[in-house]
Coordinates of C-alpha atoms in Angstrom, one line a residue:
M1 CA 5.4 14.4 16.8
T2 CA 4.0 16.9 19.3
A3 CA 3.6 15.1 22.7
P4 CA -0.1 15.3 23.7
S5 CA 0.9 17.2 27.0
A6 CA 2.2 20.1 25.1
L7 CA -1.3 20.3 23.6
A8 CA -3.4 20.0 26.8
T9 CA -4.6 23.6 26.9
D10 CA -7.0 23.3 24.3
P11 CA -10.1 21.5 25.5
L12 CA -10.6 18.9 22.6
I13 CA -7.2 17.8 22.5
R14 CA -7.3 17.6 26.2
A15 CA -10.4 15.4 25.8
I16 CA -8.9 13.1 23.1
A17 CA -5.7 13.0 25.7
E18 CA -7.4 11.4 28.3
G19 CA -10.9 9.9 26.9
D20 CA -11.7 6.8 25.3
C21 CA -9.6 6.5 22.1
E22 CA -12.2 4.6 20.3
D23 CA -14.9 6.5 21.1
I24 CA -13.3 9.9 20.2
V25 CA -11.9 8.5 17.0
E26 CA -15.2 7.7 16.0
R27 CA -17.0 11.0 17.2
M28 CA -14.4 12.8 14.9
N29 CA -14.9 10.4 12.2
R30 CA -18.5 10.8 12.2
G31 CA -18.8 14.3 13.4
C32 CA -16.1 16.4 11.5
Q33 CA -17.4 16.8 8.0
C34 CA -15.5 20.1 7.0
V35 CA -13.6 20.3 3.8
S36 CA -9.7 20.3 4.5
L37 CA -8.6 20.0 1.1
D38 CA -7.0 23.5 -0.3
H39 CA -7.2 22.9 -3.8
A40 CA -4.8 25.9 -5.0
R41 CA -2.1 24.2 -2.4
L42 CA -2.8 21.0 -4.1
K43 CA -2.7 22.2 -7.8
A44 CA 0.9 23.9 -6.5
E45 CA 2.1 20.7 -5.4
L46 CA 0.9 18.8 -8.4
E47 CA 2.5 21.3 -10.7
R48 CA 5.5 22.3 -9.4
D49 CA 7.1 21.7 -12.7
P50 CA 5.9 23.9 -15.6
R51 CA 5.4 20.6 -18.0
D52 CA 2.8 19.5 -15.5
G53 CA 0.6 22.8 -15.7
A54 CA -2.5 20.8 -16.6
L55 CA -1.8 17.7 -14.0
L56 CA -4.9 18.9 -11.4
A57 CA -7.4 19.5 -14.0
T58 CA -6.9 16.2 -15.8
I59 CA -7.1 14.5 -12.7
N60 CA -9.8 16.4 -12.0
A61 CA -11.7 15.7 -15.0
T62 CA -10.5 12.0 -15.4
R63 CA -9.7 10.7 -12.2
P64 CA -12.9 13.0 -10.1
H65 CA -12.4 10.5 -7.2
L66 CA -8.9 10.4 -6.4
F67 CA -8.7 12.6 -3.9
A68 CA -10.6 12.8 -0.9
D69 CA -11.7 16.6 0.6
S70 CA -11.4 15.5 3.8
V71 CA -8.7 13.8 6.1
A72 CA -9.7 10.5 8.1
F73 CA -8.8 10.3 11.8
V74 CA -7.0 7.3 13.2
A75 CA -5.6 6.7 16.6
E76 CA -1.9 7.5 16.9
R77 CA -1.5 4.1 19.0
H78 CA -3.1 2.0 16.4
L79 CA -0.6 3.6 14.1
D80 CA 1.7 2.3 16.4
A81 CA 0.4 -1.0 16.4
A82 CA 0.5 -1.0 12.8
A83 CA 4.2 -0.1 12.6
S84 CA 5.0 -2.8 15.2
L85 CA 3.3 -5.1 12.3
V86 CA 5.4 -4.0 10.0
E87 CA 8.3 -4.5 11.8
A88 CA 7.3 -8.0 12.8
V89 CA 6.6 -9.3 9.4
E90 CA 10.0 -7.7 8.5
C91 CA 11.8 -10.0 11.1
V92 CA 10.1 -13.3 10.1
I93 CA 10.7 -12.5 6.3
K94 CA 13.9 -11.8 6.6
L95 CA 14.9 -15.4 7.6
P96 CA 16.6 -18.2 5.8
G97 CA 13.7 -20.7 7.0
W98 CA 10.8 -18.2 5.9
Q99 CA 12.3 -18.0 2.4
S100 CA 12.8 -21.5 2.2
A101 CA 9.3 -22.2 2.8
V102 CA 7.9 -19.8 0.4
L103 CA 10.1 -19.8 -2.4
S104 CA 10.1 -23.7 -2.8
H105 CA 6.4 -22.8 -4.9
A106 CA 6.9 -19.9 -6.3
P107 CA 7.9 -19.0 -10.0
A108 CA 11.5 -19.7 -10.8
T109 CA 12.0 -16.2 -11.4
A110 CA 11.7 -15.6 -7.9
R111 CA 14.1 -17.8 -6.8
I112 CA 16.9 -15.6 -7.9
P113 CA 18.8 -14.0 -5.3
C114 CA 19.4 -10.0 -5.2
A115 CA 20.5 -8.0 -2.2
A116 CA 18.1 -5.2 -2.9
S117 CA 14.7 -5.9 -1.0
G118 CA 12.0 -3.8 -3.1
V119 CA 10.3 -0.9 -3.0
F120 CA 6.8 0.8 -1.8
L121 CA 5.4 -2.0 0.6
G122 CA 2.0 -1.3 0.9
F123 CA 0.4 -2.7 4.2
D124 CA -2.9 -2.4 4.2
F125 CA -5.3 -2.6 7.3
H126 CA -8.7 -2.7 8.3
L127 CA -9.4 -0.7 12.2
G128 CA -11.3 -2.5 14.3
A129 CA -12.5 -1.7 17.8
D130 CA -9.4 -3.6 19.2
G131 CA -6.8 -2.2 16.9
P132 CA -5.5 -2.5 13.2
R133 CA -6.0 -5.8 10.9
L134 CA -3.5 -6.6 8.3
I135 CA -5.8 -7.6 5.6
E136 CA -3.0 -7.8 2.8
I137 CA 0.8 -6.6 1.6
N138 CA 1.4 -5.4 -1.6
T139 CA 4.7 -5.1 -3.4
N140 CA 3.9 -2.0 -5.8
A141 CA 1.5 -0.3 -3.6
G142 CA 0.6 3.0 -5.8
G143 CA -0.5 6.5 -4.4
G144 CA 2.9 7.3 -2.2
L145 CA 3.8 10.7 -3.9
L146 CA 0.1 11.5 -4.7
N147 CA -0.7 11.2 -0.6
V148 CA 2.3 13.7 0.1
A149 CA 0.9 16.2 -2.1
L150 CA -2.5 15.3 -0.7
A151 CA -1.0 15.5 3.2
R152 CA 0.9 19.2 2.0
A153 CA -2.2 20.5 0.7
Q154 CA -4.4 20.1 3.7
R155 CA -5.6 23.2 6.1
A156 CA -7.2 23.1 9.3
C157 CA -11.1 23.6 8.4
C158 CA -12.5 24.2 11.8
A159 CA -10.6 25.4 15.2
E160 CA -11.0 22.5 16.9
V161 CA -8.4 20.5 14.8
V162 CA -5.6 23.0 14.1
P163 CA -3.5 21.8 16.9
L164 CA -3.7 18.6 15.1
A165 CA -2.9 19.7 11.6
A166 CA 0.2 21.6 13.2
R167 CA 1.5 18.0 14.0
G168 CA 4.7 17.6 11.8
L169 CA 4.7 15.1 8.9
G170 CA 8.4 14.8 8.2
D171 CA 10.1 14.6 4.8
P172 CA 8.3 11.4 3.4
E173 CA 9.1 12.1 -0.2
R174 CA 12.9 12.3 0.7
A175 CA 12.4 9.1 2.4
F176 CA 10.9 7.3 -0.8
F177 CA 14.0 9.0 -2.7
E178 CA 16.6 7.4 -0.2
M179 CA 14.5 4.3 -0.7
F180 CA 15.8 4.0 -4.1
V181 CA 19.3 5.0 -3.8
S182 CA 19.2 2.1 -1.0
E183 CA 18.3 -0.3 -3.1
W184 CA 21.2 1.0 -6.0
R185 CA 23.4 0.7 -3.4
A186 CA 22.6 -2.6 -2.0
V187 CA 23.4 -4.0 -5.6
R188 CA 25.6 -1.8 -7.2
G189 CA 27.7 -0.1 -4.4
D190 CA 29.2 3.1 -5.3
A191 CA 28.6 2.6 -8.9
P192 CA 26.8 6.0 -10.3
L193 CA 23.1 6.1 -10.8
R194 CA 22.1 7.8 -13.8
T195 CA 18.6 6.4 -15.5
V196 CA 15.3 5.2 -14.2
A197 CA 12.7 3.5 -16.5
I198 CA 8.6 3.9 -15.0
V199 CA 7.7 0.5 -16.5
D200 CA 3.8 -0.4 -16.5
R201 CA 1.5 -1.6 -19.3
D202 CA 0.3 0.9 -21.6
P203 CA 1.4 3.8 -19.3
Q204 CA -0.6 6.5 -20.7
S205 CA -3.9 4.6 -19.9
Q206 CA -3.3 3.5 -15.9
Y207 CA -5.4 5.0 -13.5
L208 CA -2.3 6.2 -11.4
L209 CA -0.4 7.9 -14.9
P210 CA -0.4 11.2 -12.4
E211 CA 2.0 9.7 -9.9
F212 CA 4.0 8.3 -12.8
L213 CA 4.7 11.9 -13.7
L214 CA 5.4 12.7 -10.3
F215 CA 8.2 10.1 -9.9
Q216 CA 9.9 11.2 -12.8
R217 CA 9.9 15.0 -12.1
L218 CA 11.3 13.6 -8.6
F219 CA 14.4 11.7 -10.2
E220 CA 14.8 14.1 -12.4
R221 CA 15.0 17.0 -9.4
H222 CA 17.9 14.5 -8.1
G223 CA 20.0 14.6 -11.3
L224 CA 18.7 11.0 -12.6
K225 CA 17.3 10.9 -16.1
A226 CA 13.7 9.3 -16.5
W227 CA 11.3 8.1 -18.6
I228 CA 8.1 6.3 -18.4
C229 CA 7.8 3.6 -20.7
D230 CA 5.5 0.0 -21.6
P231 CA 7.4 -2.9 -20.7
A232 CA 7.2 -3.9 -24.9
A233 CA 9.7 -0.9 -25.4
L234 CA 12.7 -1.8 -23.7
Q235 CA 15.3 -4.1 -25.1
F236 CA 18.2 -6.2 -23.9
V237 CA 21.3 -6.2 -26.2
D238 CA 24.5 -7.0 -25.5
G239 CA 24.1 -7.6 -21.9
R240 CA 22.1 -4.2 -21.4
L241 CA 18.6 -3.2 -21.1
L242 CA 18.4 -0.3 -23.2
L243 CA 15.0 2.3 -24.0
D244 CA 15.3 4.0 -27.4
G245 CA 19.3 3.0 -27.4
E246 CA 20.1 4.7 -23.8
E247 CA 20.7 2.3 -20.9
V248 CA 18.7 1.8 -18.0
D249 CA 20.4 1.1 -14.7
L250 CA 17.1 1.0 -12.3
V251 CA 13.8 0.1 -13.5
Y252 CA 11.0 1.1 -10.8
N253 CA 8.6 -1.6 -11.8
R254 CA 4.8 -0.4 -11.6
L255 CA 3.8 -4.1 -13.8
T256 CA 1.3 -6.2 -12.1
D257 CA 3.0 -9.1 -14.0
F258 CA 5.0 -9.9 -10.7
S259 CA 7.1 -13.0 -12.0
L260 CA 7.9 -11.1 -15.6
D261 CA 6.7 -14.4 -17.6
E262 CA 4.3 -12.2 -19.9
P263 CA 5.6 -12.0 -23.4
A264 CA 6.0 -7.9 -23.4
S265 CA 8.1 -8.3 -20.0
A266 CA 10.4 -10.4 -22.1
A267 CA 13.5 -7.9 -21.8
L268 CA 12.5 -6.8 -18.4
A269 CA 12.8 -10.9 -17.2
V270 CA 16.6 -11.5 -19.1
A271 CA 17.8 -8.5 -17.3
W272 CA 16.5 -9.8 -14.1
Q273 CA 17.9 -13.1 -14.4
S274 CA 21.5 -11.6 -15.7
Q275 CA 21.1 -8.7 -13.0
A276 CA 22.0 -6.6 -16.1
A277 CA 19.6 -3.9 -14.4
L278 CA 18.0 -3.0 -10.9
I279 CA 14.3 -4.1 -11.0
T280 CA 12.3 -3.0 -8.3
P281 CA 10.3 -4.3 -6.7
H282 CA 11.3 -7.5 -8.6
P283 CA 9.7 -11.4 -8.2
R284 CA 11.5 -12.3 -5.5
A285 CA 10.2 -9.5 -3.0
H286 CA 6.4 -10.0 -4.5
A287 CA 7.2 -14.2 -3.4
L288 CA 8.5 -13.5 -0.1
Y289 CA 5.7 -10.8 1.0
A290 CA 2.9 -10.4 -1.3
D291 CA 1.7 -13.9 -2.0
K292 CA -1.7 -13.9 -0.2
G293 CA -1.1 -17.4 0.7
N294 CA 1.9 -16.0 2.8
L295 CA -0.1 -14.6 5.4
A296 CA -1.4 -18.0 6.3
L297 CA 1.9 -18.3 7.5
L298 CA 2.4 -15.4 9.3
C299 CA -0.5 -15.9 11.7
D300 CA 0.2 -19.4 12.2
D301 CA 1.7 -19.5 15.7
E302 CA 3.0 -23.2 15.3
F303 CA 4.7 -22.3 12.0
L304 CA 6.1 -19.1 13.5
Q305 CA 7.5 -21.2 16.3
S306 CA 9.3 -23.6 13.9
L307 CA 11.4 -20.3 12.7
G308 CA 12.4 -19.5 16.3
I309 CA 10.4 -16.7 16.4
D310 CA 10.5 -15.2 19.7
A311 CA 6.9 -14.7 21.5
T312 CA 6.4 -11.2 21.5
T313 CA 6.8 -11.1 17.6
R314 CA 4.2 -14.0 17.3
S315 CA 2.2 -12.7 19.5
I316 CA 1.8 -9.4 17.3
L317 CA 1.5 -11.1 14.1
V318 CA -1.2 -13.5 15.2
Q319 CA -3.3 -10.9 16.9
G320 CA -2.7 -8.1 14.2
I321 CA -3.5 -10.4 11.2
P322 CA -7.0 -11.6 10.6
R323 CA -7.2 -15.7 10.8
T324 CA -6.3 -16.5 6.8
V325 CA -5.8 -20.2 5.5
R326 CA -5.4 -21.4 2.1
V327 CA -8.6 -22.8 0.3
R328 CA -8.8 -26.4 -0.1
A329 CA -11.2 -28.7 -1.9
E330 CA -11.5 -31.1 1.4
D331 CA -12.2 -28.3 3.2
G332 CA -15.5 -27.1 1.1
D333 CA -18.5 -28.1 3.2
S334 CA -17.0 -26.2 6.4
L335 CA -15.7 -23.3 4.6
W336 CA -19.2 -22.7 2.6
K337 CA -21.1 -23.1 6.0
N338 CA -18.8 -20.5 7.6
R339 CA -18.7 -18.2 4.4
R340 CA -20.3 -15.0 6.0
D341 CA -17.3 -14.6 8.7
L342 CA -14.6 -14.9 5.4
F343 CA -13.2 -12.9 2.5
F344 CA -11.9 -15.1 -0.6
K345 CA -9.2 -14.3 -2.4
P346 CA -7.0 -15.3 -4.7
A347 CA -3.6 -16.0 -3.7
T348 CA -1.5 -14.4 -6.4
G349 CA -4.4 -11.7 -7.7
Y350 CA -4.1 -7.9 -7.0
G351 CA -6.2 -4.5 -6.9
S352 CA -9.3 -6.4 -4.9
R353 CA -10.0 -8.7 -8.7
A354 CA -11.7 -11.8 -8.5
A355 CA -11.9 -11.3 -4.2
Y356 CA -15.4 -11.9 -2.5
R357 CA -16.9 -11.4 0.7
G358 CA -18.2 -14.9 1.9
D359 CA -22.1 -13.7 2.3
K360 CA -22.2 -12.7 -1.3
L361 CA -21.3 -15.9 -2.9
T362 CA -23.3 -17.8 -5.2
R363 CA -22.6 -21.7 -5.4
S364 CA -21.2 -21.5 -8.8
V365 CA -18.6 -19.1 -7.7
F366 CA -17.9 -20.4 -4.6
A367 CA -17.0 -23.9 -6.6
N368 CA -14.3 -21.7 -8.8
I369 CA -12.9 -20.8 -5.6
L370 CA -12.6 -24.4 -4.6
A371 CA -10.4 -25.2 -7.9
G372 CA -8.6 -22.1 -8.0
D373 CA -5.6 -21.2 -5.5
Y374 CA -7.6 -19.2 -3.1
I375 CA -7.3 -17.9 0.3
A376 CA -10.0 -17.3 3.0
Q377 CA -9.7 -15.0 5.5
A378 CA -11.9 -13.8 8.8
L379 CA -14.1 -11.0 7.7
V380 CA -13.0 -7.8 9.6
P381 CA -15.1 -5.0 8.3
P382 CA -13.4 -1.9 7.9
S383 CA -14.2 1.4 9.9
A384 CA -16.4 4.2 8.9
R385 CA -16.1 7.7 8.1
R386 CA -18.6 10.0 7.7
L387 CA -18.6 13.1 5.1
S388 CA -21.1 15.7 3.9
I389 CA -21.1 15.0 -0.4
E390 CA -23.4 17.6 -2.0
G391 CA -24.7 18.3 1.1
V392 CA -25.8 14.9 2.0
A393 CA -24.1 13.3 5.1
T394 CA -22.9 10.2 3.6
D395 CA -21.2 7.1 5.4
L396 CA -17.8 5.6 3.6
K397 CA -15.8 2.9 4.4
M398 CA -12.3 3.5 5.0
D399 CA -8.7 1.2 5.3
L400 CA -5.5 2.5 6.4
R401 CA -2.3 1.9 4.1
I402 CA 0.7 2.0 5.4
Y403 CA 4.1 2.5 3.1
A404 CA 7.1 0.7 4.3
Y405 CA 10.4 -0.1 3.9
R406 CA 12.6 -2.8 5.4
G407 CA 10.7 -2.7 8.4
T408 CA 10.0 1.1 8.7
V409 CA 7.0 3.1 8.1
Q410 CA 7.6 6.0 5.7
L411 CA 4.1 7.2 5.1
A412 CA 0.3 6.3 6.1
A413 CA -2.7 7.0 4.2
A414 CA -6.3 6.2 4.1
R415 CA -8.6 5.1 1.3
L416 CA -12.4 6.0 1.7
Y417 CA -14.9 4.1 -0.5
R418 CA -18.3 2.5 -1.2
G419 CA -18.7 -1.1 -2.0
Q420 CA -16.9 -4.1 -1.2
T421 CA -13.5 -3.5 -2.1
T422 CA -11.7 -0.2 -2.1
N423 CA -11.9 1.2 -5.2
F424 CA -11.5 5.0 -6.4
R425 CA -15.1 5.0 -7.8
T426 CA -16.9 6.4 -4.9
P427 CA -18.0 10.4 -5.2
G428 CA -16.6 12.0 -1.6
G429 CA -13.9 8.9 -1.5
G430 CA -10.3 8.5 -2.7
F431 CA -7.4 9.0 -0.7
A432 CA -7.3 10.9 2.7
T433 CA -4.5 12.3 4.3
V434 CA -4.5 10.4 8.2
V435 CA -4.7 12.9 11.4
A436 CA -3.6 10.7 14.3
L437 CA -5.5 11.4 17.7
P438 CA -2.8 11.0 20.4
C439 CA -5.7 9.6 23.2
A440 CA -5.2 6.9 25.6
Q441 CA -5.9 3.7 25.7
R442 CA -9.1 2.2 26.7
G443 CA -8.7 1.4 30.6
A444 CA -5.5 3.2 30.9

């Protein structure tokens, strides 16, 4: 990345480098409403393969709120803080004490050892005035390649952001492919990787089907044979996982059947149990990282001390994760009393399903929460991004998604939305490219 001092000739950049970070980020998110997405370039990025000639038209017709037309501004030091938290989580996850604690109550399929750590961890943050706060971790986080295409299709929509737009993106697409290779090497060593199946239930109906196609093309460009299929199309025969009679070496698992216990996942479950094919992400990865009950342990200083975690790492975790507790029936009165400051989520849920802001709860829903497997998390409101939507200045909520592998950040993206939780149904919202502002810390 370009150092702030190298950009100091530009008045805005100099103000960013020297001014109050939160104030400048807020000013940019509220004041810069111009369209930065070059739709022609996005079309070229999405349709590099002739077979995908109508992909953007399909997205525009059926998924009109997948991409936002403008960028989201984030303080560079907040991205650094998020990266530090990702690294701190990884330090904890690899410890035998952590694995023993969380796997003791995990499904049996999660207790099968595997050297592959799992692709596409997604760390989702809300950005408060004092920095990023980790609200959840996902093991099959979608949007990685879509955000690569989106970032490449940005243009500087006004003179003030030209120096910022010029800052390098690196090559996350290569990092994504090499992640799959690393998974394969960890399990199979030097054996050749030949075939990949991208698996989800009824993939043709999935909202992120366009991304499945992008991954298929990515694998094909690297000489692999790649398919997109429903798990029920797979068969396990004579110790091999097959699709239409051809052996599948690696499964890129997009299922939300995290423990592989649904009937449609039967062949995958046997392949996982026998390690006949590499499945990534897999049930063990979900149990180690993404069970939301884990957040209650990751911000528990006493528990972290019992694992031997050093003080600096503990501080990063405790400060960076909103206080989270498992919901217990005996705590019902206290939780109800403090519900307006809490957010409730099912421990094994995904995609904001059955998640509730405490101030929106009814007594009947709260009773279901007490009877279920839920966590309660201190409420951290999302930050805001103001955009011009059909000529009207509109405030959208914003969260930050960090894609990471083995403790290393690969890509940052934002999601813009209205409503209680992240969605792709908001006019003007969707994925947004992150522009990092290299501003000084308050009081520095």
